[in-house]
CSV table of C-alpha atoms in Angstrom, one decimal:
chain,number,residue,atom,x,y,z
E,1,MET,CA,-10.8,-14.3,17.4
E,2,ASN,CA,-9.5,-11.9,20.2
E,3,ARG,CA,-6.4,-12.8,21.3
E,4,ILE,CA,-3.4,-13.8,18.9
E,5,GLY,CA,0.1,-14.3,19.9
E,6,ILE,CA,3.0,-13.1,18.1
E,7,LEU,CA,6.3,-14.9,18.4
E,8,GLU,CA,8.9,-11.9,19.8
E,9,LEU,CA,12.2,-13.5,19.6
E,10,GLN,CA,13.6,-11.1,17.6
E,11,GLY,CA,11.9,-9.6,14.3
E,12,ASP,CA,9.6,-6.8,13.0
E,13,PHE,CA,6.5,-8.2,15.5
E,14,ALA,CA,5.9,-4.4,16.6
E,15,LEU,CA,4.7,-4.3,12.7
E,16,HIS,CA,2.4,-7.3,13.0
E,17,HIS,CA,0.8,-5.6,16.6
E,18,ARG,CA,-0.1,-2.6,14.6
E,19,ILE,CA,-1.7,-4.4,12.1
E,20,PHE,CA,-4.0,-6.3,14.7
E,21,GLU,CA,-4.5,-3.1,16.9
E,22,GLU,CA,-6.0,-1.3,13.3
E,23,MET,CA,-7.8,-4.7,13.1
E,24,GLY,CA,-9.5,-4.6,16.5
E,25,ILE,CA,-8.1,-8.3,17.4
E,26,GLY,CA,-5.9,-7.7,20.4
E,27,SER,CA,-2.3,-9.6,20.1
E,28,VAL,CA,0.3,-10.5,23.0
E,29,SER,CA,3.6,-11.4,22.8
E,30,VAL,CA,4.8,-14.9,22.9
E,31,LYS,CA,8.5,-15.6,24.4
E,32,LEU,CA,8.6,-18.4,26.1
E,33,PRO,CA,6.2,-21.5,26.0
E,34,ARG,CA,3.3,-20.3,28.4
E,35,HIS,CA,2.9,-17.6,26.4
E,36,LEU,CA,0.9,-19.8,24.2
E,37,ASP,CA,-1.9,-20.6,27.1
E,38,GLY,CA,-5.0,-18.7,25.8
E,39,ILE,CA,-4.1,-17.6,22.4
E,40,GLU,CA,-5.8,-18.6,19.2
E,41,GLY,CA,-3.4,-18.1,16.6
E,42,LEU,CA,0.2,-17.4,16.2
E,43,VAL,CA,2.0,-15.2,13.9
E,44,ILE,CA,6.2,-15.7,13.0
E,45,PRO,CA,7.3,-12.5,12.1
E,46,GLY,CA,9.9,-11.2,9.8
E,47,GLY,CA,13.7,-11.7,10.8
E,48,GLU,CA,16.5,-13.3,10.9
E,49,SER,CA,15.3,-17.3,10.7
E,50,THR,CA,18.7,-18.4,11.9
E,51,THR,CA,18.4,-16.2,15.1
E,52,MET,CA,14.7,-17.2,15.4
E,53,SER,CA,15.4,-21.1,15.1
E,54,LEU,CA,18.1,-21.0,17.6
E,55,LEU,CA,16.2,-19.2,20.1
E,56,MET,CA,13.0,-21.4,19.2
E,57,ASP,CA,15.1,-24.1,21.0
E,58,SER,CA,17.3,-21.9,23.4
E,59,PHE,CA,13.7,-21.6,25.0
E,60,ASN,CA,12.2,-25.0,24.7
E,61,LEU,CA,9.5,-23.2,22.2
E,62,ARG,CA,9.6,-26.0,19.6
E,63,GLU,CA,7.4,-28.9,20.4
E,64,PRO,CA,4.7,-26.5,22.1
E,65,ILE,CA,4.2,-24.4,19.2
E,66,LEU,CA,4.1,-27.8,17.2
E,67,SER,CA,0.9,-29.1,19.2
E,68,PHE,CA,-0.4,-25.3,19.4
E,69,ALA,CA,-0.3,-25.5,15.4
E,70,THR,CA,-2.6,-28.5,15.4
E,71,ASN,CA,-5.4,-27.0,16.9
E,72,TYR,CA,-4.8,-23.3,15.8
E,73,PRO,CA,-3.9,-21.2,12.6
E,74,VAL,CA,-0.2,-20.4,12.4
E,75,MET,CA,0.9,-17.0,9.8
E,76,GLY,CA,4.5,-16.3,9.1
E,77,THR,CA,6.2,-13.5,7.1
E,78,CYS,CA,9.7,-13.9,5.2
E,79,ALA,CA,11.8,-15.3,7.9
E,80,GLY,CA,8.4,-16.4,9.3
E,81,LEU,CA,7.6,-18.6,6.2
E,82,ILE,CA,11.0,-19.7,5.9
E,83,LEU,CA,10.5,-21.7,9.6
E,84,MET,CA,7.2,-23.2,8.8
E,85,ALA,CA,8.4,-25.0,5.5
E,86,THR,CA,9.2,-28.6,5.6
E,87,LYS,CA,12.5,-28.0,3.6
E,88,VAL,CA,15.0,-25.3,4.0
E,89,HIS,CA,18.2,-25.4,1.7
E,90,ASP,CA,19.9,-24.2,4.7
E,91,SER,CA,21.4,-26.2,7.9
E,92,ARG,CA,21.5,-23.4,10.0
E,93,VAL,CA,17.5,-23.3,10.0
E,94,VAL,CA,15.8,-25.7,11.7
E,95,PRO,CA,12.1,-25.3,10.3
E,96,LEU,CA,8.5,-26.1,11.9
E,97,GLY,CA,7.6,-28.4,8.9
E,98,LEU,CA,4.1,-27.2,9.0
E,99,LEU,CA,4.0,-26.1,5.4
E,100,ASP,CA,4.7,-28.6,2.7
E,101,ILE,CA,6.9,-26.5,0.7
E,102,SER,CA,10.7,-26.1,0.2
E,103,VAL,CA,12.8,-22.7,0.2
E,104,ASP,CA,15.7,-20.8,-0.8
E,105,ARG,CA,16.6,-18.4,1.8
E,106,ASN,CA,17.9,-14.7,0.8
E,107,ALA,CA,17.1,-16.0,-2.8
E,108,TYR,CA,16.6,-12.9,-4.4
E,109,GLY,CA,20.3,-11.7,-3.3
E,110,ARG,CA,21.6,-9.1,-0.6
E,111,GLN,CA,19.7,-5.8,0.6
E,112,ILE,CA,20.4,-4.2,-2.6
E,113,MET,CA,18.3,-6.1,-4.3
E,114,SER,CA,15.5,-5.7,-1.8
E,115,SER,CA,12.4,-3.9,-3.5
E,116,THR,CA,8.4,-3.1,-3.5
E,117,GLU,CA,7.0,-5.3,-6.4
E,118,PRO,CA,3.1,-5.1,-7.6
E,119,ALA,CA,1.6,-8.6,-7.5
E,120,GLN,CA,-1.1,-10.5,-8.4
E,121,PHE,CA,-3.7,-12.4,-6.0
E,122,HIS,CA,-6.5,-14.2,-6.7
E,123,PHE,CA,-8.7,-15.1,-3.4
E,124,GLY,CA,-11.2,-17.7,-5.0
E,125,GLU,CA,-13.1,-15.6,-8.0
E,126,GLU,CA,-11.4,-12.4,-7.1
E,127,SER,CA,-8.3,-11.1,-8.5
E,128,PHE,CA,-6.2,-8.0,-7.2
E,129,THR,CA,-3.0,-6.2,-7.5
E,130,LEU,CA,-1.1,-5.0,-3.9
E,131,PRO,CA,2.6,-4.3,-3.4
E,132,ALA,CA,4.3,-6.8,-2.2
E,133,THR,CA,7.5,-5.9,0.2
E,134,LEU,CA,10.5,-8.1,-0.4
E,135,ILE,CA,13.4,-7.8,2.2
E,136,ARG,CA,15.9,-10.3,1.7
E,137,ALA,CA,13.3,-12.6,0.6
E,138,PRO,CA,13.4,-16.3,0.5
E,139,LYS,CA,12.0,-17.9,-2.6
E,140,ILE,CA,9.1,-20.7,-2.6
E,141,ILE,CA,10.4,-23.3,-4.8
E,142,GLU,CA,8.5,-26.3,-4.0
E,143,VAL,CA,4.8,-26.5,-3.2
E,144,GLY,CA,3.4,-30.0,-2.1
E,145,LYS,CA,-0.3,-31.1,-3.4
E,146,ASN,CA,-2.5,-29.7,-0.8
E,147,VAL,CA,-0.5,-26.3,-0.7
E,148,ARG,CA,-2.8,-23.8,-2.6
E,149,VAL,CA,-0.5,-20.6,-4.3
E,150,LEU,CA,-2.4,-17.7,-3.5
E,151,GLY,CA,-0.4,-15.3,-5.0
E,152,LYS,CA,2.4,-14.5,-7.6
E,153,CYS,CA,4.7,-12.1,-8.6
E,154,GLY,CA,5.6,-13.0,-12.2
E,155,GLU,CA,6.0,-16.8,-11.7
E,156,GLU,CA,7.4,-16.8,-7.9
E,157,PRO,CA,4.7,-18.1,-5.9
E,158,LEU,CA,4.6,-15.4,-3.2
E,159,ILE,CA,2.1,-16.6,-0.7
E,160,VAL,CA,0.8,-20.4,0.4
E,161,LEU,CA,-1.9,-21.7,2.3
E,162,SER,CA,-2.8,-25.0,3.8
E,163,GLY,CA,-5.5,-25.5,6.2
E,164,HIS,CA,-4.8,-23.3,8.3
E,165,PHE,CA,-1.4,-22.3,8.3
E,166,LEU,CA,-0.7,-19.4,5.8
E,167,GLY,CA,2.8,-18.4,4.8
E,168,LEU,CA,4.0,-15.4,2.5
E,169,SER,CA,7.4,-14.4,1.1
E,170,PHE,CA,6.3,-10.8,1.5
E,171,HIS,CA,5.9,-8.4,4.1
E,172,PRO,CA,2.5,-6.9,4.1
E,173,GLU,CA,2.9,-5.5,7.7
E,174,ILE,CA,5.8,-3.0,6.5
E,175,ASP,CA,2.9,-2.1,3.7
E,176,GLY,CA,0.2,-1.7,6.9
E,177,ILE,CA,-1.8,-4.4,4.6
E,178,SER,CA,-4.2,-6.2,6.8
E,179,ILE,CA,-6.1,-9.0,4.5
E,180,PHE,CA,-3.5,-11.8,5.1
E,181,HIS,CA,-4.0,-11.4,8.2
E,182,GLU,CA,-7.7,-11.2,7.5
E,183,ILE,CA,-7.5,-14.7,5.9
E,184,LEU,CA,-6.2,-16.5,8.9
E,185,PHE,CA,-7.8,-14.4,11.5
E,186,ASP,CA,-10.9,-12.6,10.9
E,187,SER,CA,-13.5,-15.0,10.8
E,188,GLN,CA,-16.1,-12.3,10.1
E,189,SER,CA,-14.0,-11.8,7.0
E,190,LYS,CA,-15.2,-12.9,3.2
E,191,TYR,CA,-11.6,-14.3,3.0
E,192,PHE,CA,-11.3,-16.5,5.6
E,193,TRP,CA,-9.4,-19.3,5.3
E,194,THR,CA,-12.4,-22.0,5.8
E,195,ILE,CA,-14.0,-20.4,2.9
E,196,LEU,CA,-10.9,-19.9,1.0
E,197,ASN,CA,-9.9,-23.4,1.0
E,198,GLN,CA,-13.5,-24.6,0.0
E,199,VAL,CA,-13.4,-22.2,-3.2
E,200,HIS,CA,-9.9,-23.3,-4.0
E,201,ALA,CA,-11.2,-27.5,-3.2
E,202,ALA,CA,-14.2,-26.9,-5.6
R,1,MET,CA,10.3,-2.2,-8.9
R,2,SER,CA,11.3,0.5,-6.3
R,3,LYS,CA,14.5,-0.9,-5.2
R,4,GLY,CA,16.0,1.1,-3.0
R,5,SER,CA,13.4,3.1,-1.9
R,6,PHE,CA,13.1,4.3,1.9
R,7,GLU,CA,10.1,2.4,3.2
R,8,VAL,CA,12.7,-0.9,1.9
R,9,LYS,CA,16.1,0.2,3.9
R,10,VAL,CA,13.6,1.2,7.1
R,11,GLY,CA,12.0,-2.5,6.2
R,12,LEU,CA,15.8,-4.0,6.8
R,13,ALA,CA,16.2,-1.7,9.9
R,14,GLU,CA,12.7,-3.3,11.3
R,15,MET,CA,14.0,-6.9,10.4
R,16,LEU,CA,17.1,-6.5,12.7
R,17,LYS,CA,14.4,-5.5,15.8
R,18,GLY,CA,15.2,-7.0,19.2
R,19,GLY,CA,18.3,-8.7,18.5
R,20,VAL,CA,22.0,-8.5,18.5
R,21,ILE,CA,24.4,-6.7,15.9
R,22,MET,CA,28.1,-7.9,16.5
R,23,ASP,CA,31.5,-6.8,15.7
R,24,VAL,CA,33.4,-9.2,14.0
R,25,THR,CA,36.8,-9.1,12.8
R,26,ASN,CA,37.6,-12.5,11.1
R,27,LEU,CA,35.8,-15.4,9.8
R,28,GLU,CA,35.8,-17.1,12.7
R,29,HIS,CA,34.2,-14.7,14.7
R,30,ALA,CA,31.6,-14.0,12.5
R,31,GLN,CA,31.0,-17.9,12.6
R,32,ILE,CA,30.7,-17.1,16.6
R,33,ALA,CA,28.4,-14.5,15.9
R,34,GLU,CA,25.7,-16.4,13.6
R,35,SER,CA,25.5,-19.9,15.6
R,36,THR,CA,25.1,-17.7,19.2
R,37,GLY,CA,22.1,-15.9,17.3
R,38,ALA,CA,23.6,-12.6,16.1
R,39,CYS,CA,20.7,-11.0,13.9
R,40,ALA,CA,23.8,-9.0,11.8
R,41,VAL,CA,27.5,-8.9,12.0
R,42,MET,CA,29.4,-5.7,11.5
R,43,ALA,CA,32.3,-6.4,9.6
R,44,LEU,CA,35.5,-4.2,10.2
R,45,GLU,CA,39.1,-4.9,10.9
R,46,ARG,CA,39.6,-3.7,14.5
R,47,ILE,CA,37.0,-3.7,17.1
R,48,PRO,CA,36.9,-0.3,19.1
R,49,ALA,CA,38.6,-0.9,21.8
R,50,ASP,CA,42.0,-2.1,19.6
R,51,ILE,CA,41.4,1.3,17.1
R,52,ARG,CA,41.6,3.2,20.6
R,53,SER,CA,44.6,1.6,21.9
R,54,ASP,CA,46.2,1.1,18.4
R,55,GLY,CA,45.9,4.7,17.3
R,56,GLY,CA,46.8,5.8,13.5
R,57,ILE,CA,44.0,6.5,11.2
R,58,ALA,CA,40.7,4.1,11.1
R,59,ARG,CA,39.5,3.2,7.7
R,60,MET,CA,37.4,1.3,6.0
R,61,SER,CA,37.5,-2.6,5.9
R,62,ASP,CA,39.5,-4.6,3.0
R,63,PRO,CA,37.1,-5.4,0.6
R,64,GLN,CA,38.4,-9.0,0.8
R,65,MET,CA,38.0,-9.3,4.1
R,66,ILE,CA,34.6,-8.3,3.9
R,67,LYS,CA,34.1,-10.6,0.9
R,68,GLU,CA,35.1,-13.6,2.9
R,69,ILE,CA,32.8,-13.1,5.7
R,70,GLN,CA,29.8,-12.4,3.3
R,71,LYS,CA,30.2,-16.1,2.1
R,72,SER,CA,30.6,-17.2,5.2
R,73,VAL,CA,27.5,-15.9,6.8
R,74,SER,CA,24.1,-16.1,6.2
R,75,ILE,CA,22.4,-13.3,8.1
R,76,PRO,CA,23.1,-9.4,6.7
R,77,VAL,CA,26.3,-8.0,6.8
R,78,MET,CA,27.2,-4.5,8.2
R,79,ALA,CA,30.6,-3.0,7.2
R,80,LYS,CA,31.6,1.1,8.5
R,81,CYS,CA,32.9,4.1,6.2
R,82,ARG,CA,34.4,7.3,7.8
R,83,ILE,CA,31.9,10.3,8.5
R,84,GLY,CA,31.6,12.1,5.0
R,85,HIS,CA,34.3,9.6,2.7
R,86,PHE,CA,31.3,9.0,0.2
R,87,ALA,CA,33.3,6.7,-1.9
R,88,GLU,CA,34.0,4.8,0.8
R,89,ALA,CA,29.8,4.3,0.7
R,90,GLN,CA,30.3,3.8,-2.7
R,91,VAL,CA,33.0,0.8,-3.0
R,92,LEU,CA,30.9,-0.9,0.1
R,93,GLU,CA,27.4,-0.4,-1.9
R,94,THR,CA,30.0,-1.9,-4.9
R,95,LEU,CA,30.7,-4.9,-2.3
R,96,GLU,CA,26.6,-5.1,-1.7
R,97,ILE,CA,27.2,-4.6,1.8
R,98,ASP,CA,23.8,-5.3,3.8
R,99,PHE,CA,23.6,-1.5,6.1
R,100,ILE,CA,26.7,0.7,6.0
R,101,ASP,CA,27.2,2.6,9.4
R,102,GLU,CA,28.7,6.3,8.9
R,103,SER,CA,30.7,5.7,11.9
R,104,GLU,CA,32.5,8.3,14.6
R,105,VAL,CA,34.6,4.5,15.2
R,106,LEU,CA,36.6,5.3,12.1
R,107,THR,CA,38.7,8.5,11.6
R,108,PRO,CA,36.2,11.6,9.8
R,109,ALA,CA,37.0,12.4,6.5
R,110,ASP,CA,34.8,15.4,6.7
R,111,GLU,CA,34.6,17.6,9.0
R,112,HIS,CA,31.7,19.7,8.5
R,113,ASN,CA,29.6,17.3,6.1
R,114,HIS,CA,27.8,13.9,6.5
R,115,ILE,CA,27.2,11.7,3.3
R,116,TRP,CA,24.1,12.4,1.6
R,117,LYS,CA,22.7,9.2,2.1
R,118,HIS,CA,19.5,9.3,0.3
R,119,ASP,CA,22.2,9.1,-3.4
R,120,PHE,CA,22.3,5.5,-2.0
R,121,LYS,CA,20.5,2.0,-2.8
R,122,VAL,CA,21.7,0.6,0.5
R,123,PRO,CA,20.4,1.9,3.8
R,124,PHE,CA,22.7,3.5,6.1
R,125,VAL,CA,22.8,3.9,10.4
R,126,CYS,CA,24.4,6.6,12.0
R,127,GLY,CA,25.4,7.6,15.6
R,128,CYS,CA,24.2,10.4,17.8
R,129,ARG,CA,23.7,11.9,20.9
R,130,ASP,CA,21.0,13.7,21.0
R,131,LEU,CA,17.8,14.2,19.3
R,132,GLY,CA,19.1,16.9,17.2
R,133,GLU,CA,21.8,14.6,15.5
R,134,ALA,CA,19.5,12.3,15.0
R,135,LEU,CA,17.1,14.0,12.7
R,136,ARG,CA,20.2,15.7,10.7
R,137,ARG,CA,21.4,12.2,9.9
R,138,ILE,CA,17.7,11.2,9.1
R,139,ALA,CA,17.4,14.3,7.1
R,140,GLU,CA,20.4,12.8,5.2
R,141,GLY,CA,19.0,9.4,4.8
R,142,ALA,CA,19.8,7.7,7.3
R,143,ALA,CA,17.2,4.2,7.8
R,144,MET,CA,18.6,3.6,11.6
R,145,ILE,CA,19.9,5.3,14.4
R,146,ARG,CA,22.0,3.9,17.3
R,147,THR,CA,23.5,6.1,19.9
R,148,LYS,CA,27.0,6.7,19.7
R,149,GLY,CA,27.9,5.8,23.2
R,150,GLU,CA,31.5,5.6,23.9
R,151,ALA,CA,32.7,3.0,21.9
R,152,GLY,CA,35.6,0.6,23.0
R,153,SER,CA,34.7,1.5,26.5
R,154,GLY,CA,33.2,-1.3,27.6
R,155,ASN,CA,31.6,1.3,30.0
R,156,ILE,CA,27.6,2.1,29.4
R,157,VAL,CA,27.2,5.1,31.0
R,158,GLU,CA,27.9,7.7,27.5
R,159,ALA,CA,25.2,5.6,25.5
R,160,VAL,CA,22.8,5.9,29.0
R,161,ARG,CA,23.4,9.1,28.6
R,162,HIS,CA,22.5,9.3,24.7
R,163,MET,CA,19.7,7.2,25.0
R,164,ARG,CA,18.0,8.9,28.4
R,165,THR,CA,18.7,12.5,26.0
R,166,VAL,CA,16.9,11.5,23.1
R,167,MET,CA,14.0,9.6,24.7
R,168,GLY,CA,13.5,12.5,27.2
R,169,GLN,CA,14.2,14.9,24.0
R,170,ILE,CA,11.4,13.3,22.1
R,171,LYS,CA,8.6,13.3,25.4
R,172,ARG,CA,9.5,17.4,25.4
R,173,LEU,CA,8.5,17.8,21.6
R,174,THR,CA,5.2,15.7,22.1
R,175,ILE,CA,4.1,18.5,24.6
R,176,LEU,CA,5.1,21.9,22.9
R,177,GLY,CA,2.7,23.7,20.4
R,178,GLN,CA,3.3,24.3,16.8
R,179,ASP,CA,4.9,28.0,17.4
R,180,GLU,CA,7.1,26.2,20.2
R,181,LEU,CA,8.5,23.3,17.7
R,182,VAL,CA,9.6,26.1,15.7
R,183,THR,CA,11.6,27.6,18.0
R,184,GLU,CA,12.5,23.5,19.4
R,185,ALA,CA,13.9,23.1,15.7
R,186,LYS,CA,16.0,25.7,15.7
R,187,VAL,CA,17.7,25.0,19.2
R,188,ILE,CA,18.3,21.1,18.7
R,189,GLY,CA,19.5,22.1,14.8
R,190,ALA,CA,17.2,19.7,13.2
R,191,PRO,CA,14.9,20.1,10.1
R,192,LEU,CA,10.9,21.6,11.4
R,193,SER,CA,9.2,18.6,9.2
R,194,LEU,CA,11.1,15.6,11.2
R,195,VAL,CA,10.8,17.6,14.3
R,196,GLN,CA,6.8,18.1,13.7
R,197,GLN,CA,6.8,13.9,12.6
R,198,VAL,CA,8.2,13.0,15.9
R,199,ALA,CA,6.1,15.3,18.2
R,200,LYS,CA,3.3,13.5,16.2
R,201,LEU,CA,4.6,9.8,16.7
R,202,GLY,CA,6.0,10.1,19.9
R,203,LYS,CA,9.2,8.5,18.0
R,204,LEU,CA,11.8,8.5,15.8
R,205,PRO,CA,10.9,7.9,12.2
R,206,VAL,CA,12.9,5.2,12.1
R,207,PRO,CA,14.3,2.3,14.3
R,208,ASN,CA,16.5,3.4,17.5
R,209,PHE,CA,19.5,1.2,18.3
R,210,ALA,CA,22.0,1.2,21.5
R,211,ALA,CA,25.5,1.0,20.8
R,212,GLY,CA,28.7,2.0,22.4
R,213,GLY,CA,30.0,0.0,25.7
R,214,ILE,CA,27.9,-2.3,26.0
R,215,ALA,CA,29.2,-5.8,27.7
R,216,THR,CA,27.0,-7.8,29.8
R,217,PRO,CA,23.7,-9.5,29.4
R,218,ALA,CA,22.1,-6.5,32.2
R,219,ASP,CA,23.6,-3.7,29.8
R,220,ALA,CA,21.7,-4.5,26.9
R,221,SER,CA,18.8,-5.3,29.3
R,222,LEU,CA,19.7,-2.0,30.5
R,223,MET,CA,19.6,-0.3,26.8
R,224,MET,CA,16.8,-2.3,25.8
R,225,GLN,CA,14.2,-0.8,28.9
R,226,LEU,CA,15.7,2.6,28.1
R,227,GLY,CA,13.7,2.7,24.5
R,228,ALA,CA,16.7,0.6,22.4
R,229,GLU,CA,15.2,-1.7,19.7
R,230,SER,CA,18.0,-3.7,19.7
R,231,VAL,CA,21.7,-3.7,20.7
R,232,PHE,CA,24.9,-3.1,18.5
R,233,VAL,CA,27.7,-5.3,20.9
R,234,GLY,CA,31.1,-3.9,20.0
R,235,SER,CA,34.6,-4.9,21.7
R,236,GLY,CA,32.2,-6.2,24.7
R,237,ILE,CA,32.2,-10.1,22.7
R,238,PHE,CA,35.7,-10.9,21.6
R,239,LYS,CA,37.4,-8.8,23.9
R,240,SER,CA,35.7,-10.9,27.0
R,241,ASP,CA,36.9,-14.2,28.3
R,242,ASP,CA,34.4,-16.3,26.8
R,243,PRO,CA,32.8,-15.1,23.5
R,244,GLU,CA,30.9,-17.9,22.8
R,245,ALA,CA,29.0,-17.5,26.0
R,246,ARG,CA,28.9,-14.2,26.1
R,247,ALA,CA,27.3,-14.0,22.7
R,248,LYS,CA,24.4,-16.4,23.8
R,249,SER,CA,23.7,-14.8,26.8
R,250,ILE,CA,23.6,-11.1,25.6
R,251,VAL,CA,21.5,-12.8,22.8
R,252,GLU,CA,18.9,-14.2,25.4
R,253,ALA,CA,19.0,-11.2,27.7
R,254,THR,CA,18.1,-9.4,24.8
R,255,THR,CA,14.8,-11.0,23.8
R,256,HIS,CA,13.8,-11.4,27.4
R,257,TYR,CA,15.1,-7.9,28.4
R,258,LYS,CA,11.8,-7.0,31.0
R,259,ASP,CA,12.1,-10.6,32.4
R,260,ALA,CA,15.0,-10.0,35.5
R,261,ASP,CA,14.9,-13.6,36.0
R,262,ARG,CA,16.1,-15.0,32.3
R,263,VAL,CA,19.1,-11.8,32.7
R,264,ALA,CA,19.9,-13.6,35.4
R,265,ALA,CA,20.0,-16.8,34.3
R,266,ALA,CA,22.0,-15.5,31.4
R,267,SER,CA,24.5,-13.6,33.4
R,268,THR,CA,25.3,-17.0,35.7
R,269,GLY,CA,28.9,-18.4,34.9
R,270,LEU,CA,30.0,-16.0,32.7
R,271,LYS,CA,34.1,-15.5,33.0
R,272,LYS,CA,35.5,-12.0,32.9
R,273,ALA,CA,33.8,-8.8,30.8
R,274,MET,CA,35.9,-6.7,28.8
R,275,LYS,CA,38.1,-4.6,31.3
R,276,GLY,CA,36.8,-1.5,30.2
R,277,LEU,CA,37.4,2.5,31.0
R,278,GLU,CA,36.2,4.8,33.0
R,279,MET,CA,35.5,8.0,31.0
R,280,SER,CA,38.0,9.9,33.5
R,281,GLU,CA,40.4,8.0,31.8
R,282,ILE,CA,40.0,9.2,28.2
R,283,PRO,CA,40.6,12.3,27.8
R,284,GLU,CA,38.5,14.7,25.6
R,285,GLU,CA,40.6,14.5,22.5
R,286,GLU,CA,39.9,11.0,22.2
R,287,ARG,CA,36.2,10.7,23.0
R,288,LEU,CA,34.9,8.7,19.7
R,289,GLN,CA,31.9,10.2,20.5
R,290,GLU,CA,33.2,14.2,19.9
R,291,ARG,CA,33.2,13.1,16.1
R,292,GLY,CA,30.0,14.1,14.0
R,293,TRP,CA,28.3,17.2,13.6
């Protein structure tokens, strides 16, 4: 893919642009509905989900993002995961409902509980350990039957894949890790979502 | 298992980019801030404009008030401690405040030393007027830098001066040779290792925000275009005639800072901004930006 959009209402969008730059994939900023034209995927970054939820409505982005998402992959990290969920246990955030999961915001506690933890990932037959940086992170509480958990920290699911939607409760972009962006946006990768979905379904 | 690492501290600062951090003094203000799109609030007993007019010693806020605000909003809650007052910072850490502002807005507790911020698990933000001051604070452990501006003045001129100075000094470092960087480190009073890092990166190693005098959507747009990655709005919102509408419009202008049509739309129909002060009306000994070393 040549052009991925990053939702730039508020948050750590610059770190996602840096990951795409390292991958050799072009990335552009999405602040208004017309910015969705001509892009082949979308990232909803980390930040404050209340702010993003509110600004998505102020700038009439909600419906255009939903219709974009029927055809193109969408990835969310932290606040982005919250916005992609079907259910958020907090009425201040109105999520998009792309991923059949329920989430609790700030479930680990305040910033003093934020940390980098070793997490285990399973992509098909392969397993590996990578650092997961959790900043005032949400927890994935319930996972629908068509949603696959690709990684955990202890018993907590950290990353879920459903069709062409990927949600992470941590920030690979802080640690400069690009493997999760490859899943959705690099069709040459052996971890591309179509392959992972086949392997996990088998 | 690395809680409180420098990366995790800077991580929260990264999450606050492209947003507006609002000063609030009570529950009602905190809820207005959250519902108008603030990405964090700064809990304090008096906003800077009132600290300036009331006089007396300005200290850390009452823990009770901080706790109430923490309970009422879901966004990060920041609070201020006095420069060098590490015991106030320890109290704020115990309260699990998300970010501590070691701030010139409060009356300094130490006229020689700032807090050694590496000792804390909670991240700190500090003000600066120039690059040397910014790098000294980063050396002490600050995970975010902001301009000082002139808090409570409603006058953007000092924040512009400080941002222009920092950005200009950064640009200068990128063209100096290694030998010249040693001299520059001496001249600006900053550690050589950080001077070398900035010369290589072409930016500060931590997020760089603007504060001190922002009162309108266009002020926010100006600071973002000058290189700020987020804005703090202190007195500008709750000293205006229409806090809610103004808060929302400053948030919108911050997201669309390069889009003059959007900034114009956000600026339209607002009531009066805070009155503000001309710098000549503030005697030098009363300028908050002079505090800090």
